Amino acid sequence: MQSDASFCGQCGSNLKSANTQEIGIPQGAMAETSTTAPEFEVPDLVEPDPLIETEPMVSPPSGSESSEVSPPAAPPAPPAAEPPAAPPPAAPTPAQTQLQTQTASLLHIQTNTMLEIPQHLTLVHIGKPNDRIPPDVDVSGFPDSEIVSRVHADIRAEGDAFYIEDTGSSNGTYVNNLPLPLGNRHRLRTGDRISLGKGDKVSFLFQVS
């Protein structure tokens, strides 16, 4: 049995009354002793501090912003850099108008000699050397040139056209075997036959290339 057991586990006897009788303590005195409170001072109870009343939580009204501080919004991402615009296509440059320059020439039939008419001149004098109007086309070296006057005929260039006129020669000017009156102009065409003087002794074929 345990030392502090009150009853016997075998027979059920009250072990405390048995012990009291053995040591000669009256049962009433034991009861009185056991029921008497010990003598000691009981300190006064200290009144605790009142509990701190908590403030009731008030829910924010509907539609109002929450009092919680929201984290700052992330700055917007910079727009993606656009590729540089392609330059507009260059306008086609108009083709420059090129004036076709024509080259006129005189083919001496008797000697098959080609004489170029100067392109930079608009008025070409045909004849032989003299002190009044020097010739641009000199025919003094050709056979039978004595029938040709010193100032015999002129060829004028106007645009792409060429004209011949007699300037008062002694023996006259002929185009395709027809006499050219003084002061009249004849528009020359490729293949025209020009004769300086009578007898068709000093003749030229007009050509344009």
CSV table of N, CA, C and O in Angstrom, one decimal, residues 56-69:
chain,number,residue,atom,x,y,z
A,56,PRO,N,-14.2,49.6,-30.9
A,56,PRO,CA,-14.8,48.7,-31.9
A,56,PRO,C,-14.3,49.1,-33.3
A,56,PRO,O,-14.1,50.2,-33.7
A,57,MET,N,-14.2,48.0,-34.1
A,57,MET,CA,-13.8,48.2,-35.5
A,57,MET,C,-15.0,48.7,-36.3
A,57,MET,O,-16.1,48.1,-36.2
A,58,VAL,N,-14.7,49.8,-37.0
A,58,VAL,CA,-15.8,50.3,-37.8
A,58,VAL,C,-15.5,50.0,-39.3
A,58,VAL,O,-14.4,50.4,-39.8
A,59,SER,N,-16.4,49.3,-39.9
A,59,SER,CA,-16.1,49.0,-41.3
A,59,SER,C,-16.4,50.2,-42.2
A,59,SER,O,-17.3,51.0,-41.9
A,60,PRO,N,-15.5,50.5,-43.1
A,60,PRO,CA,-15.7,51.6,-44.0
A,60,PRO,C,-16.9,51.6,-44.8
A,60,PRO,O,-17.4,50.5,-45.1
A,61,PRO,N,-17.6,52.7,-45.0
A,61,PRO,CA,-18.8,52.7,-45.8
A,61,PRO,C,-18.5,52.1,-47.2
A,61,PRO,O,-17.4,52.2,-47.7
A,62,SER,N,-19.6,51.6,-47.7
A,62,SER,CA,-19.5,51.0,-49.1
A,62,SER,C,-19.1,52.1,-50.1
A,62,SER,O,-19.7,53.2,-50.1
A,63,GLY,N,-18.3,51.8,-51.0
A,63,GLY,CA,-17.9,52.7,-52.1
A,63,GLY,C,-16.7,53.6,-51.7
A,63,GLY,O,-16.2,54.3,-52.5
A,64,SER,N,-16.4,53.7,-50.4
A,64,SER,CA,-15.2,54.5,-50.0
A,64,SER,C,-13.9,53.8,-50.2
A,64,SER,O,-13.9,52.5,-50.1
A,65,GLU,N,-12.9,54.5,-50.3
A,65,GLU,CA,-11.6,53.9,-50.5
A,65,GLU,C,-11.1,53.3,-49.2
A,65,GLU,O,-11.4,53.8,-48.1
A,66,SER,N,-10.4,52.2,-49.2
A,66,SER,CA,-9.9,51.6,-48.0
A,66,SER,C,-8.8,52.4,-47.4
A,66,SER,O,-8.1,53.1,-48.1
A,67,SER,N,-8.7,52.4,-46.1
A,67,SER,CA,-7.7,53.2,-45.4
A,67,SER,C,-6.3,52.6,-45.5
A,67,SER,O,-5.3,53.2,-45.2
A,68,GLU,N,-6.2,51.4,-46.0
A,68,GLU,CA,-4.9,50.8,-46.2
A,68,GLU,C,-4.2,51.5,-47.3
A,68,GLU,O,-4.8,51.8,-48.3
A,69,VAL,N,-2.9,51.7,-47.1
A,69,VAL,CA,-2.1,52.4,-48.1
A,69,VAL,C,-1.7,51.3,-49.1
A,69,VAL,O,-1.1,50.4,-48.8
